[in-house]
């Protein structure tokens, strides 16, 4: 399917477990982003990537790891999940240039619950 | 990126125009005004953006004041499916990754 997809859509895990959230986009967009959304905080940036093998921290990176070996994939890993990481996670991408360069396209989100 | 101020919530009758204001008095000359919306439990969705001139697309119109310190998003014929949180964001387009900084937005409720 064309666009940006996330998997899984829902995940329940336990404290201390490693969890990986997947994000895949079919547009070959240069930039990709991970946000988390919690009640009372809106969307906050966790990590972003300007291109394959280039990643950088956002506002709330602690406890998360990202990688980008291929342009189209940007997985987010919680190395040892904590209850405070219970949230809805959104992946987004945007193009480097062109008429849609300013737009970010968001995935449908992954609802993660850490027990 | 310039800070924006939006009302917390607004109501609109179905079929009527919804006018959502946004103040961005500290906007710089190279910053665009973007609007996104987020329908409950979905990812944010791009609506429209503009620099100086008014813009219109199939979803909405964007009116930017001449001094660029405020703008209004207009949904010409609101439907129940337009109920969402609407975010006004001011940012530059070129340069670095420039992630979006989402404020609190305006909760628009379209009433039947």
PDB file of C-alpha atoms in Angstrom:
ATOM      1  CA  UNK A   1       0.000   0.000   0.000  1.00  0.00           C
ATOM      2  CA  UNK A   2       1.177   3.474  -0.784  1.00  0.00           C
ATOM      3  CA  UNK A   3       1.734   5.919   2.017  1.00  0.00           C
ATOM      4  CA  UNK A   4       3.022   5.585   5.537  1.00  0.00           C
ATOM      5  CA  UNK A   5       2.195   2.619   7.686  1.00  0.00           C
ATOM      6  CA  UNK A   6       2.901   1.643  11.269  1.00  0.00           C
ATOM      7  CA  UNK A   7       2.930  -1.706  12.961  1.00  0.00           C
ATOM      8  CA  UNK A   8       1.698  -2.983  15.234  1.00  0.00           C
ATOM      9  CA  UNK A   9      -1.337  -0.727  15.678  1.00  0.00           C
ATOM     10  CA  UNK A  10      -1.791  -1.889  19.256  1.00  0.00           C
ATOM     11  CA  UNK A  11       0.742  -3.392  21.629  1.00  0.00           C
ATOM     12  CA  UNK A  12       0.647  -4.409  25.260  1.00  0.00           C
ATOM     13  CA  UNK A  13       3.913  -5.247  26.934  1.00  0.00           C
ATOM     14  CA  UNK A  14       5.422  -5.505  30.375  1.00  0.00           C
ATOM     15  CA  UNK A  15       7.880  -3.308  32.173  1.00  0.00           C
ATOM     16  CA  UNK A  16      11.457  -4.149  31.253  1.00  0.00           C
ATOM     17  CA  UNK A  17      10.730  -5.767  27.918  1.00  0.00           C
ATOM     18  CA  UNK A  18      12.156  -4.555  24.637  1.00  0.00           C
ATOM     19  CA  UNK A  19       9.617  -3.348  22.107  1.00  0.00           C
ATOM     20  CA  UNK A  20      10.112  -2.243  18.521  1.00  0.00           C
ATOM     21  CA  UNK A  21       7.603  -0.119  16.663  1.00  0.00           C
ATOM     22  CA  UNK A  22       7.836  -0.184  12.901  1.00  0.00           C
ATOM     23  CA  UNK A  23       7.319   2.609  10.425  1.00  0.00           C
ATOM     24  CA  UNK A  24       7.394   2.247   6.659  1.00  0.00           C
ATOM     25  CA  UNK A  25       6.849   4.854   3.943  1.00  0.00           C
ATOM     26  CA  UNK A  26       6.617   4.326   0.217  1.00  0.00           C
ATOM     27  CA  UNK A  27       7.340   7.864  -0.982  1.00  0.00           C
ATOM     28  CA  UNK A  28      11.135   7.769  -0.538  1.00  0.00           C
ATOM     29  CA  UNK A  29      10.842  10.852   1.656  1.00  0.00           C
ATOM     30  CA  UNK A  30      14.153  11.989   3.084  1.00  0.00           C
ATOM     31  CA  UNK A  31      12.898  12.978   6.529  1.00  0.00           C
ATOM     32  CA  UNK A  32      11.203  10.726   9.022  1.00  0.00           C
ATOM     33  CA  UNK A  33      10.029  11.475  12.541  1.00  0.00           C
ATOM     34  CA  UNK A  34       8.761   9.750  15.642  1.00  0.00           C
ATOM     35  CA  UNK A  35       6.348  11.551  17.959  1.00  0.00           C
ATOM     36  CA  UNK A  36       4.550  10.476  21.072  1.00  0.00           C
ATOM     37  CA  UNK A  37       1.218  11.859  22.142  1.00  0.00           C
ATOM     38  CA  UNK A  38       0.037  11.901  25.734  1.00  0.00           C
ATOM     39  CA  UNK A  39      -2.931  13.583  27.309  1.00  0.00           C
ATOM     40  CA  UNK A  40      -1.943  17.050  28.428  1.00  0.00           C
ATOM     41  CA  UNK A  41       1.261  17.135  26.383  1.00  0.00           C
ATOM     42  CA  UNK A  42       0.188  17.115  22.764  1.00  0.00           C
ATOM     43  CA  UNK A  43       2.666  15.677  20.272  1.00  0.00           C
ATOM     44  CA  UNK A  44       6.315  15.588  21.278  1.00  0.00           C
ATOM     45  CA  UNK A  45       9.205  14.679  19.032  1.00  0.00           C
ATOM     46  CA  UNK A  46      11.283  11.668  20.096  1.00  0.00           C
ATOM     47  CA  UNK A  47      13.769  11.243  17.225  1.00  0.00           C
ATOM     48  CA  UNK A  48      14.062  12.230  13.628  1.00  0.00           C
ATOM     49  CA  UNK A  49      16.129  11.273  10.631  1.00  0.00           C
ATOM     50  CA  UNK A  50      17.225  13.387   7.686  1.00  0.00           C
ATOM     51  CA  UNK A  51      18.326  10.425   5.549  1.00  0.00           C
ATOM     52  CA  UNK A  52      19.443   6.813   5.792  1.00  0.00           C
ATOM     53  CA  UNK A  53      22.039   6.392   8.548  1.00  0.00           C
ATOM     54  CA  UNK A  54      21.441   9.943   9.833  1.00  0.00           C
ATOM     55  CA  UNK A  55      19.407  10.306  13.011  1.00  0.00           C
ATOM     56  CA  UNK A  56      19.094  12.938  15.704  1.00  0.00           C
ATOM     57  CA  UNK A  57      17.403  13.429  19.037  1.00  0.00           C
ATOM     58  CA  UNK A  58      14.184  15.309  19.485  1.00  0.00           C
ATOM     59  CA  UNK A  59      12.568  16.680  22.606  1.00  0.00           C
ATOM     60  CA  UNK A  60      12.094  13.412  24.546  1.00  0.00           C
ATOM     61  CA  UNK A  61      14.659  10.807  23.357  1.00  0.00           C
ATOM     62  CA  UNK A  62      15.525   9.094  26.653  1.00  0.00           C
ATOM     63  CA  UNK A  63      14.691   5.398  26.707  1.00  0.00           C
ATOM     64  CA  UNK A  64      14.364   5.128  22.929  1.00  0.00           C
ATOM     65  CA  UNK A  65      16.664   3.987  20.145  1.00  0.00           C
ATOM     66  CA  UNK A  66      16.196   4.454  16.415  1.00  0.00           C
ATOM     67  CA  UNK A  67      17.919   3.278  13.297  1.00  0.00           C
ATOM     68  CA  UNK A  68      17.518   3.986   9.613  1.00  0.00           C
ATOM     69  CA  UNK A  69      19.396   1.534   7.457  1.00  0.00           C
ATOM     70  CA  UNK A  70      16.949   2.025   4.573  1.00  0.00           C
ATOM     71  CA  UNK A  71      15.217   5.205   3.481  1.00  0.00           C
ATOM     72  CA  UNK A  72      11.766   3.697   3.739  1.00  0.00           C
ATOM     73  CA  UNK A  73      12.008   2.267   7.262  1.00  0.00           C
ATOM     74  CA  UNK A  74      12.450   3.991  10.593  1.00  0.00           C
ATOM     75  CA  UNK A  75      11.974   1.607  13.525  1.00  0.00           C
ATOM     76  CA  UNK A  76      11.685   2.884  17.084  1.00  0.00           C
ATOM     77  CA  UNK A  77      12.900   0.617  19.891  1.00  0.00           C
ATOM     78  CA  UNK A  78      12.131   0.883  23.565  1.00  0.00           C
ATOM     79  CA  UNK A  79      15.084  -0.954  25.042  1.00  0.00           C
ATOM     80  CA  UNK A  80      13.505  -1.565  28.451  1.00  0.00           C
ATOM     81  CA  UNK A  81       9.916  -0.401  28.484  1.00  0.00           C
ATOM     82  CA  UNK A  82       8.600   1.619  31.411  1.00  0.00           C
ATOM     83  CA  UNK A  83       5.045   2.542  32.363  1.00  0.00           C
ATOM     84  CA  UNK A  84       5.773   6.179  31.523  1.00  0.00           C
ATOM     85  CA  UNK A  85       6.237   5.105  27.917  1.00  0.00           C
ATOM     86  CA  UNK A  86       2.597   4.141  27.653  1.00  0.00           C
ATOM     87  CA  UNK A  87       1.449   6.433  24.869  1.00  0.00           C
ATOM     88  CA  UNK A  88       0.311   6.730  21.294  1.00  0.00           C
ATOM     89  CA  UNK A  89       3.244   6.832  18.903  1.00  0.00           C
ATOM     90  CA  UNK A  90       3.072   8.512  15.526  1.00  0.00           C
ATOM     91  CA  UNK A  91       5.545   8.205  12.720  1.00  0.00           C
ATOM     92  CA  UNK A  92       5.746  10.902  10.054  1.00  0.00           C
ATOM     93  CA  UNK A  93       7.699  11.631   6.917  1.00  0.00           C
ATOM     94  CA  UNK A  94       8.299  14.571   4.642  1.00  0.00           C
ATOM     95  CA  UNK A  95      10.049  15.264   1.409  1.00  0.00           C
ATOM     96  CA  UNK A  96      13.288  17.201   1.110  1.00  0.00           C
ATOM     97  CA  UNK A  97      12.077  19.455  -1.685  1.00  0.00           C
ATOM     98  CA  UNK A  98       9.233  19.918  -4.100  1.00  0.00           C
ATOM     99  CA  UNK A  99       5.664  21.196  -3.726  1.00  0.00           C
ATOM    100  CA  UNK A 100       4.950  19.108  -0.635  1.00  0.00           C
ATOM    101  CA  UNK A 101       8.273  19.765   1.101  1.00  0.00           C
ATOM    102  CA  UNK A 102       6.651  21.532   4.013  1.00  0.00           C
ATOM    103  CA  UNK A 103       4.030  18.908   4.711  1.00  0.00           C
ATOM    104  CA  UNK A 104       4.486  16.100   7.151  1.00  0.00           C
ATOM    105  CA  UNK A 105       2.526  12.955   6.450  1.00  0.00           C
ATOM    106  CA  UNK A 106       1.563  10.982   9.511  1.00  0.00           C
ATOM    107  CA  UNK A 107       0.960   7.316  10.013  1.00  0.00           C
ATOM    108  CA  UNK A 108      -2.101   5.956  11.806  1.00  0.00           C
ATOM    109  CA  UNK A 109      -0.317   5.570  15.119  1.00  0.00           C
ATOM    110  CA  UNK A 110       0.609   2.730  17.474  1.00  0.00           C
ATOM    111  CA  UNK A 111      -1.105   2.583  20.837  1.00  0.00           C
ATOM    112  CA  UNK A 112       1.400   1.136  23.313  1.00  0.00           C
ATOM    113  CA  UNK A 113       0.508   0.069  26.823  1.00  0.00           C
ATOM    114  CA  UNK A 114       3.242  -0.887  29.276  1.00  0.00           C
ATOM    115  CA  UNK A 115       1.981  -2.814  32.279  1.00  0.00           C
TER     116      UNK A 115
ATOM    117  CA  UNK B   1       9.611  28.779  15.212  1.00  0.00           C
ATOM    118  CA  UNK B   2       7.127  31.495  16.127  1.00  0.00           C
ATOM    119  CA  UNK B   3       4.657  30.761  18.906  1.00  0.00           C
ATOM    120  CA  UNK B   4       0.968  30.571  18.061  1.00  0.00           C
ATOM    121  CA  UNK B   5      -2.147  31.227  20.111  1.00  0.00           C
ATOM    122  CA  UNK B   6      -5.464  29.557  19.393  1.00  0.00           C
ATOM    123  CA  UNK B   7      -8.771  29.348  21.258  1.00  0.00           C
ATOM    124  CA  UNK B   8      -9.146  26.139  23.218  1.00  0.00           C
ATOM    125  CA  UNK B   9     -12.476  25.182  21.705  1.00  0.00           C
ATOM    126  CA  UNK B  10     -15.144  26.264  19.251  1.00  0.00           C
ATOM    127  CA  UNK B  11     -18.523  25.012  18.117  1.00  0.00           C
ATOM    128  CA  UNK B  12     -20.014  25.282  14.657  1.00  0.00           C
ATOM    129  CA  UNK B  13     -23.354  24.257  13.214  1.00  0.00           C
ATOM    130  CA  UNK B  14     -23.284  21.640  10.503  1.00  0.00           C
ATOM    131  CA  UNK B  15     -23.378  23.213   7.043  1.00  0.00           C
ATOM    132  CA  UNK B  16     -22.145  26.567   8.264  1.00  0.00           C
ATOM    133  CA  UNK B  17     -18.677  27.984   7.804  1.00  0.00           C
ATOM    134  CA  UNK B  18     -16.188  27.311  10.580  1.00  0.00           C
ATOM    135  CA  UNK B  19     -13.685  30.124  11.125  1.00  0.00           C
ATOM    136  CA  UNK B  20     -10.708  29.162  13.262  1.00  0.00           C
ATOM    137  CA  UNK B  21      -8.412  32.020  14.305  1.00  0.00           C
ATOM    138  CA  UNK B  22      -4.718  31.888  15.084  1.00  0.00           C
ATOM    139  CA  UNK B  23      -2.426  34.598  16.397  1.00  0.00           C
ATOM    140  CA  UNK B  24       1.271  34.508  15.492  1.00  0.00           C
ATOM    141  CA  UNK B  25       2.466  38.014  16.266  1.00  0.00           C
ATOM    142  CA  UNK B  26       6.176  37.038  16.339  1.00  0.00           C
ATOM    143  CA  UNK B  27       6.208  35.428  12.914  1.00  0.00           C
ATOM    144  CA  UNK B  28       9.341  35.999  10.852  1.00  0.00           C
ATOM    145  CA  UNK B  29       9.448  36.919   7.191  1.00  0.00           C
ATOM    146  CA  UNK B  30      10.466  33.440   6.055  1.00  0.00           C
ATOM    147  CA  UNK B  31       7.984  31.530   8.172  1.00  0.00           C
ATOM    148  CA  UNK B  32       4.905  29.894   6.729  1.00  0.00           C
ATOM    149  CA  UNK B  33       1.582  29.324   8.440  1.00  0.00           C
ATOM    150  CA  UNK B  34       0.529  25.673   8.422  1.00  0.00           C
ATOM    151  CA  UNK B  35      -2.701  24.094   9.527  1.00  0.00           C
ATOM    152  CA  UNK B  36      -3.112  20.479  10.519  1.00  0.00           C
ATOM    153  CA  UNK B  37      -5.997  18.685  12.130  1.00  0.00           C
ATOM    154  CA  UNK B  38      -6.272  15.544  14.175  1.00  0.00           C
ATOM    155  CA  UNK B  39      -9.461  13.582  14.213  1.00  0.00           C
ATOM    156  CA  UNK B  40      -9.819  11.501  17.335  1.00  0.00           C
ATOM    157  CA  UNK B  41      -7.367   8.574  17.512  1.00  0.00           C
ATOM    158  CA  UNK B  42      -5.922   9.297  14.066  1.00  0.00           C
ATOM    159  CA  UNK B  43      -2.623  10.795  12.945  1.00  0.00           C
ATOM    160  CA  UNK B  44      -2.512  14.521  12.228  1.00  0.00           C
ATOM    161  CA  UNK B  45      -3.552  15.486   8.717  1.00  0.00           C
ATOM    162  CA  UNK B  46      -2.207  18.376   6.673  1.00  0.00           C
ATOM    163  CA  UNK B  47      -4.851  20.909   5.616  1.00  0.00           C
ATOM    164  CA  UNK B  48      -3.253  23.964   4.053  1.00  0.00           C
ATOM    165  CA  UNK B  49      -0.359  26.387   4.325  1.00  0.00           C
ATOM    166  CA  UNK B  50       0.527  29.874   3.171  1.00  0.00           C
ATOM    167  CA  UNK B  51       3.146  32.596   3.383  1.00  0.00           C
ATOM    168  CA  UNK B  52       1.506  35.927   2.578  1.00  0.00           C
ATOM    169  CA  UNK B  53      -1.349  35.438   0.183  1.00  0.00           C
ATOM    170  CA  UNK B  54      -4.659  33.841   0.923  1.00  0.00           C
ATOM    171  CA  UNK B  55      -4.807  30.209  -0.113  1.00  0.00           C
ATOM    172  CA  UNK B  56      -7.612  27.840  -0.986  1.00  0.00           C
ATOM    173  CA  UNK B  57      -7.707  24.138  -1.644  1.00  0.00           C
ATOM    174  CA  UNK B  58     -10.348  21.443  -1.692  1.00  0.00           C
ATOM    175  CA  UNK B  59     -10.437  21.281   2.088  1.00  0.00           C
ATOM    176  CA  UNK B  60     -10.250  24.848   3.314  1.00  0.00           C
ATOM    177  CA  UNK B  61      -9.257  28.476   2.827  1.00  0.00           C
ATOM    178  CA  UNK B  62      -6.505  30.280   4.670  1.00  0.00           C
ATOM    179  CA  UNK B  63      -6.744  34.010   5.217  1.00  0.00           C
ATOM    180  CA  UNK B  64      -3.549  35.739   6.409  1.00  0.00           C
ATOM    181  CA  UNK B  65      -3.681  39.335   7.552  1.00  0.00           C
ATOM    182  CA  UNK B  66      -1.547  41.860   5.742  1.00  0.00           C
ATOM    183  CA  UNK B  67       0.852  42.232   8.691  1.00  0.00           C
ATOM    184  CA  UNK B  68       0.957  38.393   8.918  1.00  0.00           C
ATOM    185  CA  UNK B  69       0.405  38.485  12.655  1.00  0.00           C
ATOM    186  CA  UNK B  70      -2.756  36.433  12.510  1.00  0.00           C
ATOM    187  CA  UNK B  71      -4.618  34.075  10.236  1.00  0.00           C
ATOM    188  CA  UNK B  72      -7.960  32.332   9.929  1.00  0.00           C
ATOM    189  CA  UNK B  73      -8.688  28.861   8.674  1.00  0.00           C
ATOM    190  CA  UNK B  74     -12.088  28.613   7.037  1.00  0.00           C
ATOM    191  CA  UNK B  75     -13.963  25.386   6.492  1.00  0.00           C
ATOM    192  CA  UNK B  76     -16.701  26.648   4.189  1.00  0.00           C
ATOM    193  CA  UNK B  77     -19.373  24.036   4.887  1.00  0.00           C
ATOM    194  CA  UNK B  78     -18.533  22.169   8.054  1.00  0.00           C
ATOM    195  CA  UNK B  79     -19.673  18.585   8.419  1.00  0.00           C
ATOM    196  CA  UNK B  80     -19.757  16.302  11.438  1.00  0.00           C
ATOM    197  CA  UNK B  81     -16.584  14.646  10.128  1.00  0.00           C
ATOM    198  CA  UNK B  82     -14.744  17.952  10.537  1.00  0.00           C
ATOM    199  CA  UNK B  83     -14.936  17.598  14.311  1.00  0.00           C
ATOM    200  CA  UNK B  84     -11.263  17.493  15.293  1.00  0.00           C
ATOM    201  CA  UNK B  85      -8.447  19.359  16.976  1.00  0.00           C
ATOM    202  CA  UNK B  86      -7.014  21.972  14.611  1.00  0.00           C
ATOM    203  CA  UNK B  87      -3.398  23.030  14.958  1.00  0.00           C
ATOM    204  CA  UNK B  88      -1.921  26.248  13.648  1.00  0.00           C
ATOM    205  CA  UNK B  89       1.851  25.972  13.221  1.00  0.00           C
ATOM    206  CA  UNK B  90       4.338  28.568  12.063  1.00  0.00           C
ATOM    207  CA  UNK B  91       7.642  27.388  10.644  1.00  0.00           C
ATOM    208  CA  UNK B  92      10.218  27.759   7.929  1.00  0.00           C
ATOM    209  CA  UNK B  93      10.127  25.235   5.119  1.00  0.00           C
ATOM    210  CA  UNK B  94      13.700  24.915   3.930  1.00  0.00           C
ATOM    211  CA  UNK B  95      16.818  24.100   5.874  1.00  0.00           C
ATOM    212  CA  UNK B  96      17.048  21.433   8.523  1.00  0.00           C
ATOM    213  CA  UNK B  97      14.541  18.724   9.364  1.00  0.00           C
ATOM    214  CA  UNK B  98      12.371  21.266  11.113  1.00  0.00           C
ATOM    215  CA  UNK B  99      10.031  19.035  12.963  1.00  0.00           C
ATOM    216  CA  UNK B 100       6.546  20.358  13.618  1.00  0.00           C
ATOM    217  CA  UNK B 101       5.940  21.871  17.021  1.00  0.00           C
ATOM    218  CA  UNK B 102       2.344  21.247  17.971  1.00  0.00           C
ATOM    219  CA  UNK B 103       0.656  23.495  20.486  1.00  0.00           C
ATOM    220  CA  UNK B 104      -2.650  22.734  22.165  1.00  0.00           C
ATOM    221  CA  UNK B 105      -4.784  23.487  19.120  1.00  0.00           C
ATOM    222  CA  UNK B 106      -8.492  24.281  18.902  1.00  0.00           C
ATOM    223  CA  UNK B 107     -11.068  21.569  19.490  1.00  0.00           C
ATOM    224  CA  UNK B 108     -13.714  22.192  16.839  1.00  0.00           C
ATOM    225  CA  UNK B 109     -17.030  20.497  17.449  1.00  0.00           C
ATOM    226  CA  UNK B 110     -19.501  20.508  14.579  1.00  0.00           C
ATOM    227  CA  UNK B 111     -23.014  20.257  15.920  1.00  0.00           C
ATOM    228  CA  UNK B 112     -25.900  18.630  14.021  1.00  0.00           C
TER     229      UNK B 112
END
